[in-house]
Short mmCIF file of C-alpha atoms in Angstrom, two decimals:
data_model
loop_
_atom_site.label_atom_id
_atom_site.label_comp_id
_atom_site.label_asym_id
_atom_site.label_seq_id
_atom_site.Cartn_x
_atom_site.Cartn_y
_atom_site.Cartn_z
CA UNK A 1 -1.16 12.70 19.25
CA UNK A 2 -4.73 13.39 17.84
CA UNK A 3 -7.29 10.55 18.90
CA UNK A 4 -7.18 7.94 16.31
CA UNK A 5 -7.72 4.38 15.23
CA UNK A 6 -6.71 2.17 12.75
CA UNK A 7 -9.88 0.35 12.40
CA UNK A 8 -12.44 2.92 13.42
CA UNK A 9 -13.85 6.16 12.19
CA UNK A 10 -14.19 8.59 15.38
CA UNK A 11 -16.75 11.84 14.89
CA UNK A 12 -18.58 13.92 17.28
CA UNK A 13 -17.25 14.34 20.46
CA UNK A 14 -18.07 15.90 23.92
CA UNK A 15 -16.17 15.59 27.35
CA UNK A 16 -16.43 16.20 30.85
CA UNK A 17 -13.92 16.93 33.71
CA UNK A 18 -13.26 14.61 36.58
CA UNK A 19 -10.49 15.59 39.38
CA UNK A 20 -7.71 16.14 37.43
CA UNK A 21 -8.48 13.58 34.53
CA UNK A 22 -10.97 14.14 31.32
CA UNK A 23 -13.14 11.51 29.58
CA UNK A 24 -13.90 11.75 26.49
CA UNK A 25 -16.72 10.20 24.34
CA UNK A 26 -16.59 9.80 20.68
CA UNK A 27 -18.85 8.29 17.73
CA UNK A 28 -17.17 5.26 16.02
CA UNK A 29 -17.88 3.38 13.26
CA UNK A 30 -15.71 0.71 11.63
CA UNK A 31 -13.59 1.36 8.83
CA UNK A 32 -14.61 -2.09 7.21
CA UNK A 33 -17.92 -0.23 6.00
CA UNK A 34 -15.59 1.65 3.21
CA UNK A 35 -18.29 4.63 2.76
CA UNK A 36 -17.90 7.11 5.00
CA UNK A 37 -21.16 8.19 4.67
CA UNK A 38 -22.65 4.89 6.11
CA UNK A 39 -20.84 5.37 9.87
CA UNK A 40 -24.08 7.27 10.68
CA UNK A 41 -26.23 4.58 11.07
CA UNK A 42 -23.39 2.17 12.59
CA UNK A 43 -22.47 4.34 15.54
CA UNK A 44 -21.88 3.15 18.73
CA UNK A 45 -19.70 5.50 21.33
CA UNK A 46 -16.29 5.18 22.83
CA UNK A 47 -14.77 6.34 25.95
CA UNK A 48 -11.09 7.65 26.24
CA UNK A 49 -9.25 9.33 29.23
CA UNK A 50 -6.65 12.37 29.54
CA UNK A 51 -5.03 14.37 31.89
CA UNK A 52 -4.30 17.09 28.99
CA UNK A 53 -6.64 16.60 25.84
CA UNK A 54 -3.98 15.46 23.64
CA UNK A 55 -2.50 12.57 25.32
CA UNK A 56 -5.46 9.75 25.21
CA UNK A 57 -6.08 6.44 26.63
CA UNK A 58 -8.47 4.28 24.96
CA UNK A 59 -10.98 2.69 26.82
CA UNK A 60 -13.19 1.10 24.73
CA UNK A 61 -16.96 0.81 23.80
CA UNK A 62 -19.10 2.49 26.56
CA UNK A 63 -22.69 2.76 24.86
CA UNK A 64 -24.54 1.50 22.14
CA UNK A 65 -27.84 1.10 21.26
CA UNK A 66 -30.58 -1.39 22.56
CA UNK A 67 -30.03 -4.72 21.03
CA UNK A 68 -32.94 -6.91 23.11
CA UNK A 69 -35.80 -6.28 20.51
CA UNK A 70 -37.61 -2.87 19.68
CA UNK A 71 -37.12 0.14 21.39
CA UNK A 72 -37.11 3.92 20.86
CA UNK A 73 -33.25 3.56 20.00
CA UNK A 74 -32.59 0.82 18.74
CA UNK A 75 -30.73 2.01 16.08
CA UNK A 76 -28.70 4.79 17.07
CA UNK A 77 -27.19 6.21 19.86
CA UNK A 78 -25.84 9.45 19.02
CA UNK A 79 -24.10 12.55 20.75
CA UNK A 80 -25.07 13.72 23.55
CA UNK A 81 -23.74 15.56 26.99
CA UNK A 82 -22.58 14.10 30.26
CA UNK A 83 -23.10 16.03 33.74
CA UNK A 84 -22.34 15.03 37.42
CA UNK A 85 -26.04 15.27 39.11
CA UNK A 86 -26.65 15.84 42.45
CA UNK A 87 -27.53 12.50 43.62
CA UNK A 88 -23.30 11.64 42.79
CA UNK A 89 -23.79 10.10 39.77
CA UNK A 90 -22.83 10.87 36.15
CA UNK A 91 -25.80 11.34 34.05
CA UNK A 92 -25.59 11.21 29.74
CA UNK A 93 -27.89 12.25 27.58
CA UNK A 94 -27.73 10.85 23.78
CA UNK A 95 -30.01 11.19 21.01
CA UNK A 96 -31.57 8.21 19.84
CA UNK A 97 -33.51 6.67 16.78
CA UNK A 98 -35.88 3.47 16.22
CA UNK A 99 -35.33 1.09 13.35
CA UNK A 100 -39.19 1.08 12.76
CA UNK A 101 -38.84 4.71 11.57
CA UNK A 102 -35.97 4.01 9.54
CA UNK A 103 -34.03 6.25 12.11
CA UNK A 104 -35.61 9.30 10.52
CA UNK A 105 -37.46 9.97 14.19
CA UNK A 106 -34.76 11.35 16.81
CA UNK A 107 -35.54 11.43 20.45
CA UNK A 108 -33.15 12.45 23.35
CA UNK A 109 -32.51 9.56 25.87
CA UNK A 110 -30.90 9.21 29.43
CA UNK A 111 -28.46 6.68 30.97
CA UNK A 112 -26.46 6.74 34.07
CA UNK A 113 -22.91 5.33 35.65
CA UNK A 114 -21.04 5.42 39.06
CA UNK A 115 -18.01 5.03 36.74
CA UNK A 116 -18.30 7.10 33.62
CA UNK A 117 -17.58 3.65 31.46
CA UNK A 118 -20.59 1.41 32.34
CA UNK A 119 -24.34 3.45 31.57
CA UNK A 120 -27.51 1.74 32.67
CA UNK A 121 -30.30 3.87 31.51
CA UNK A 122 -33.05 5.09 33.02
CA UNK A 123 -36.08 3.10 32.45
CA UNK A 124 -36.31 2.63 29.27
CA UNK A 125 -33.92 5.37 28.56
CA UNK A 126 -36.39 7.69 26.81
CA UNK A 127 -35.72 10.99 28.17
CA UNK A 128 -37.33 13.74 26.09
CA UNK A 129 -39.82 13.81 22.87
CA UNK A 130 -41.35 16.80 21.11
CA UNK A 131 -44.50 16.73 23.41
CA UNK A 132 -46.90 18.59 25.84
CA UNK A 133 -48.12 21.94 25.47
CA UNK A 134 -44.95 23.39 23.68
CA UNK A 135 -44.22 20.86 20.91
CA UNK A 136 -46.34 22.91 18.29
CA UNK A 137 -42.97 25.36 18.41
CA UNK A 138 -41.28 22.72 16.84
CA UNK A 139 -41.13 20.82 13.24
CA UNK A 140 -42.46 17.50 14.18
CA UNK A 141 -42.80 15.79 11.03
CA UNK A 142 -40.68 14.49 9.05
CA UNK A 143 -41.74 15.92 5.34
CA UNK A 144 -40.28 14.55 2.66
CA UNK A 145 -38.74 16.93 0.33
CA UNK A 146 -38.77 19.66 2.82
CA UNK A 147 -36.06 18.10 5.21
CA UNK A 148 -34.02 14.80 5.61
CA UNK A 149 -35.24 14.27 9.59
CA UNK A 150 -36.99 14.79 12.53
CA UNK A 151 -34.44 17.01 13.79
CA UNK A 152 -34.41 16.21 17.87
CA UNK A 153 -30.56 15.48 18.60
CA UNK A 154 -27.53 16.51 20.08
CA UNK A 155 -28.54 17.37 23.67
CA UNK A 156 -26.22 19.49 26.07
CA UNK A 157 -27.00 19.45 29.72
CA UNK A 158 -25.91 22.16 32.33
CA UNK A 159 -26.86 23.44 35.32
CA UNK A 160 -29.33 26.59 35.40
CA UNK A 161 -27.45 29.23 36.97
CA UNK A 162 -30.62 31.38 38.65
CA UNK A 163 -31.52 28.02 41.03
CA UNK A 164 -31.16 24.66 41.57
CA UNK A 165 -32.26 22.67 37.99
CA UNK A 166 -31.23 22.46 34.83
CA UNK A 167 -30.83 23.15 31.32
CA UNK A 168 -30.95 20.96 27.74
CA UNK A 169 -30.22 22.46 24.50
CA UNK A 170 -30.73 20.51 21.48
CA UNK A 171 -30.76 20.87 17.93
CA UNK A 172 -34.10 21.06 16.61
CA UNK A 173 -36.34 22.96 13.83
CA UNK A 174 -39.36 25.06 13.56
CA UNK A 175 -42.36 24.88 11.90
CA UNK A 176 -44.04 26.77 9.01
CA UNK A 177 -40.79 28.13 7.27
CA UNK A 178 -41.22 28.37 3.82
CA UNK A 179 -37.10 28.27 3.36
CA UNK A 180 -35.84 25.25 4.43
CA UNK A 181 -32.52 26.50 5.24
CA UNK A 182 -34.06 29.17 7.49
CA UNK A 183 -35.90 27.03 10.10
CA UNK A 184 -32.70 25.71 12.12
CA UNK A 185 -33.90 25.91 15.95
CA UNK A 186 -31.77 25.52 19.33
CA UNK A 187 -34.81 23.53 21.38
CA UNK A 188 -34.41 24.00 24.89
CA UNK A 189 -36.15 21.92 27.99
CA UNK A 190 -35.76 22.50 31.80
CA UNK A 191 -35.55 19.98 34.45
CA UNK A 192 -35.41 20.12 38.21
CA UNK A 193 -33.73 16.69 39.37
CA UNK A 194 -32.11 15.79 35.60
CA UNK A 195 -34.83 12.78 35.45
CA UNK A 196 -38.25 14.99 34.62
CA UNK A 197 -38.23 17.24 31.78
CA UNK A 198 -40.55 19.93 30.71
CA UNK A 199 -40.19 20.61 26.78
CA UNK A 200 -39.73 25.07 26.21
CA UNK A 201 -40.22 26.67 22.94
CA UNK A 202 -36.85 27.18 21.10
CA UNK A 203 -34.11 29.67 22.51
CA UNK A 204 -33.12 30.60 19.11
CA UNK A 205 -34.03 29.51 15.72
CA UNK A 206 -33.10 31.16 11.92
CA UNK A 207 -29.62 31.58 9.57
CA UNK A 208 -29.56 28.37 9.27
CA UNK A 209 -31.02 25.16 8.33
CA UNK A 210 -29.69 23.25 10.91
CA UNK A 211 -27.75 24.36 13.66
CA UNK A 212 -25.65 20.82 15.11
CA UNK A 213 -23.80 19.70 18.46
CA UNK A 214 -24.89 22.68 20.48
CA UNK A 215 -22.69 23.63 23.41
CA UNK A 216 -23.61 25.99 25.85
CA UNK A 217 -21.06 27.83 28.49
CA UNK A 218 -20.43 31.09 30.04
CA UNK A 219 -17.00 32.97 30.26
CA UNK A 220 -17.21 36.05 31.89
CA UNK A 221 -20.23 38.13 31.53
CA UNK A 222 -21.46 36.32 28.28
CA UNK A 223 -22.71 33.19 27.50
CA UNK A 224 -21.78 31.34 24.41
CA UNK A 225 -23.81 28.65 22.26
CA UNK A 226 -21.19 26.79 20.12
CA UNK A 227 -22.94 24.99 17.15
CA UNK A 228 -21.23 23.79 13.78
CA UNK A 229 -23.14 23.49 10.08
CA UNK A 230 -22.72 23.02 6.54
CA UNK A 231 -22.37 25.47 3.66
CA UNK A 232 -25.04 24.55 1.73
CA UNK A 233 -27.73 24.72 5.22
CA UNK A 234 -26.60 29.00 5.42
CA UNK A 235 -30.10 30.46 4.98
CA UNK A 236 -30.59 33.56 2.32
CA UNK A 237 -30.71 36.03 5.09
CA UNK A 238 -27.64 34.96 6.70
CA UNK A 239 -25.93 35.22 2.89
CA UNK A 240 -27.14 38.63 2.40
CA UNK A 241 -26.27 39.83 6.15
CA UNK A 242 -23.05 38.15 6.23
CA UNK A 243 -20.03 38.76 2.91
CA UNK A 244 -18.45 35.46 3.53
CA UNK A 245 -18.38 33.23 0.83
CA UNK A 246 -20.40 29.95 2.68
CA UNK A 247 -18.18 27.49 4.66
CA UNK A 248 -18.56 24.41 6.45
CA UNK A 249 -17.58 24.64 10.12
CA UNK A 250 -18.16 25.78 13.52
CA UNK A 251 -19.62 29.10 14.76
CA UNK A 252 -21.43 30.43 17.86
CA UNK A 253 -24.41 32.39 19.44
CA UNK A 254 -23.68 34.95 22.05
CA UNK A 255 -26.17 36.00 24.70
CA UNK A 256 -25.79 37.88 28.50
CA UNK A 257 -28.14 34.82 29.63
CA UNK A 258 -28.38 31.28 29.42
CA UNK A 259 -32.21 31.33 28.12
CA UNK A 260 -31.20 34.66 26.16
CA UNK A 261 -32.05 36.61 23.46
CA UNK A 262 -29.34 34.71 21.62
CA UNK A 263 -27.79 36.35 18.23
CA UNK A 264 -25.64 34.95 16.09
CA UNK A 265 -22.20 36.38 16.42
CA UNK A 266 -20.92 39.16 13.90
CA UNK A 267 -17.94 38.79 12.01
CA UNK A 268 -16.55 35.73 9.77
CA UNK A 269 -17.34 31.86 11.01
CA UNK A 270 -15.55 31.09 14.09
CA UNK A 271 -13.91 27.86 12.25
CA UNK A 272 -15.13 27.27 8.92
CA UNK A 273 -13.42 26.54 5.49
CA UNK A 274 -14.15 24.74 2.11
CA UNK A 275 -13.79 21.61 2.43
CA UNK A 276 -14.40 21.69 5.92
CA UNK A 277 -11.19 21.24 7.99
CA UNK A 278 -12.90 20.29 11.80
CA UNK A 279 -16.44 19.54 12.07
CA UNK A 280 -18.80 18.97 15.35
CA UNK A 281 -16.38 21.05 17.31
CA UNK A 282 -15.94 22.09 21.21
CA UNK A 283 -14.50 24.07 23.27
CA UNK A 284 -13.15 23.18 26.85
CA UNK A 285 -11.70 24.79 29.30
CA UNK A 286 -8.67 21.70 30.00
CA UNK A 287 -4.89 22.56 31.20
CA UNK A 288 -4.06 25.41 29.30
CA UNK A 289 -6.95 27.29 29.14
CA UNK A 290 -9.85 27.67 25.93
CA UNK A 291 -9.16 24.95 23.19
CA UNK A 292 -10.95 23.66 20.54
CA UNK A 293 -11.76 20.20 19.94
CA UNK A 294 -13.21 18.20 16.71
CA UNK A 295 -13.00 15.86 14.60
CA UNK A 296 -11.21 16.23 10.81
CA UNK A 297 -13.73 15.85 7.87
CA UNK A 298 -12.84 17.05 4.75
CA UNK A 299 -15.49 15.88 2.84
CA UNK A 300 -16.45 12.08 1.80
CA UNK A 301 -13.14 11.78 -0.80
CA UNK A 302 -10.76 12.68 2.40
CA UNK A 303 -12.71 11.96 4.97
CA UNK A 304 -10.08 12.20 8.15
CA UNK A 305 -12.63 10.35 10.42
CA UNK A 306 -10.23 11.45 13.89
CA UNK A 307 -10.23 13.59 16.70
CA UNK A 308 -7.98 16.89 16.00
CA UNK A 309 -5.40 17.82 18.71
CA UNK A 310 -6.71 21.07 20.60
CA UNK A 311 -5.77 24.89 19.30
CA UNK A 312 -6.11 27.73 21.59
CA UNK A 313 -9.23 29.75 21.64
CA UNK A 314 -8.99 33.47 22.77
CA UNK A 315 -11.64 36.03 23.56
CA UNK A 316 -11.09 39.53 22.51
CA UNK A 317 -12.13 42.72 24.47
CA UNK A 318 -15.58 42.76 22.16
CA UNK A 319 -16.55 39.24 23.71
CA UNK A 320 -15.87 37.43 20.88
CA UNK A 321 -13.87 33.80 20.15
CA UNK A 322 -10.93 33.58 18.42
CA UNK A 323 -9.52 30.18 17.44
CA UNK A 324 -5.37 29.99 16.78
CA UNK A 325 -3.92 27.97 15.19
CA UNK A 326 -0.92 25.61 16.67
CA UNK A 327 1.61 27.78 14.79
CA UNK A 328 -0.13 30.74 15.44
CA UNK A 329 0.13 30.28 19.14
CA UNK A 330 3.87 29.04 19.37
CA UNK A 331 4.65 31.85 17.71
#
C-alpha cells in the first residue's frame, strides 16, 4: 500500500500529526518528463492523509511555486517542515529557488493554512536568507567547480524546548574547506513567534559534503538529527574513521541537546546500501510506534520514484536507531 501514482514521480517527504489523522506532503513530478533526473526542477508538492502511514488518501496539489511573474521562488518549491504555531494555524516552511539564478540560489520560505491543504504565504513568502551578522559561517556562493549550489534547503521547524520559540535546521555548507566533500553544514536559525528569524552559525558541519532533509526529534534523553546523503559526498575523514564501504542512504547525529554538540553516530549507516534502496528518509512516531518513511530510488536506471511503506525503528540500550525490516519484525 506504499504511496504511489501512475502518472507522477513522488520524492521527499515530511508529515505532521493532526488528532488522530496524518498529512503527508510529498514532491511530485510527472512521469511524462521520462528523465528522472529532470523532476527536480518540475516539483510542485502533494498532500495525502492517513490514519496509519500506510493506508493513504490522495488529496491533491497543495503548493507550488509563484507563477504571477518574478519572485524569490519562482521556480521551485521544495521540502520543507510543517508545525502547528501558536496563533492556531499550521505554518510550512519550503525551500525555494528563482528562475533568474537558474535555481542555483536556495532560500527557505513560509506559507500558512487553517486547513493544512490551502497555504497562503506570508508576504512574499521569503522566510530566511544567509544574512546578518552570522552569514559569514556559511558558503554563500555558489563556485563553480567547487559545488553544484547554494546549499540553503530543507528546513525543519520545532519548538525550542528551554522556552517559548523555536528552532530551524537546514541543510547548508561552510566556507573555506579545501575538500569539498568535507564542508556539509546543519544551519540552524531561532525564532520567537515562527514569522521573525535570526540566522545562528551552523550546529554541526563535516563527514560529509552535504548532509540533506534534516529532521530533528528527541526520544528519551537524546536528541536525534536524521539526515540522508550520497556515497560519493562521504568526506576522507569519515572514510578513514568509519570501515564501511560508502553507501547511499540515511544516517543520523546524536546529541543530549537540541543546539548540541552534535556527533555523528558510531557504527554502520542507519539505512544505506548500493544502489540506494530509500532515500530522503523519516522517522515518525505514527500508530505503532518508530517507523521509517522514504521514498525508493535506486538510482536513475530504476528509479522507484514512490513513497516506501513504514519499517519499525528500534533504539537499543546505547541510544542508538535501529531500522527492521518488515520481515524482520513479523518475525
Amino acid at each position: 500500500m506504499s504511496f504511489k501514482h501512475k502518472d507522477l514521480w513522488f520524492w521527499d517527504s515530511w508529515y505532521v500529526q493532526d488528532g488522530d489523522i496524518w498529512h503527508g506532503y510529498f514532491l511530485q513530478a510527472p512521469k511524462s518528463l521520462i528523465d528522472p533526473d529532470a523532476r527536480h526542477l518540475n516539483a510542485t508538492q502533494r498532500h495525502a492523509v492517513s490514519r496509519d502511514l500506510t493506508n493513504w488518501t490522495d488529496m491533491g496539489t497543495t503548493f507550488e511555486p509563484q507563477r504571477n511573474g518574478a519572485a524569490w521562488d519562482d521556480s521551485t518549491t521544495w521540502t520543507g517542515s510543517v508545525v502547528k504555531g501558536d496563533d492556531g494555524l499550521w505554518h510550512l516552511f519550503y525551500t525555494g529557488t528563482q528562475k533568474s539564478e537558474q535555481s542555483l540560489y536556495q532560500r527557505i520560505g513560509h506559507a500558512t493554512s487553517k486547513d493544512l491543504h490551502n497555504w497562503t504565504r506570508v508576504g512574499d513568502g521569503l522566510a530566511l536568507d544567509l544574512t546578518g551578522p552570522n552569514a559569514d559561517c556559511y558558503e554563500k556562493d555558489h563556485a563553480i567547480g567547487h559545488w553544484h549550489d547554494r546549499a540553503m534547503r530543507d528546513p525543519w521547524v520545532t519548538r525550542d524546548p528551554d522556552g517559548s520559540g523555536w528552532l530551524m535546521y537546514f541543510t547548508a555548507r561552510v566556507p573555506g574547506v579545501p575538500e569539498p566533500n568535507a564542508g556539509g553544514a546543519v544551519g540552524f536559525a531561532t525564532s520567537p513567534d515562527l514569522v521573525t528569524w535570526t540566522l545562528q552559525p551552523p550546529v554541526f558541519h563535516g563527514g560529509f559534503g552535504q548532509l540533506e532533509v534534516p529532521q530533528v526529534f528527541q526520544v528519551g534523553a537524546h536528541w536525534y538529527c536524521l539526515f540522508c546523503t550520497g556515497s560519493y559526498h562521504w568526506s576522507d575523514q569519515y572514510r578513514r574513521d568509519n570501515p564501511e564501504t560508502p553507501v547511499t542512504g540515511t544516517h543520523y547525529l546524536i546529541a543530549d541537546h537540541p543546539r548540541g554538540p552534535w556527533r555523528i553516530a558510531p557504527g554502520p549507516f542507519l539505512d544505506g546500501a548500493e544502489p540506494c534502496r530509500r532515500y530522503a528518509a523519516r522517522i515518525v512516531d505514527g500508530p505503532q510506534g518508530l517507523v521509517i518513511l522514504g521514498f525508493a530510488d535506486s538510482g536513475k536506471a530504476t528509479f522507484g520514484g514512490y513513497v516506501m511503506d513504514p519499517e519499525p525503528v528500534s533504539i537499543g540500550p546505547d541510544g542508538l536507531l535501529h531500522v527492521e525490516t518488515l520481515a524482520q519484525a513479523a518475525e
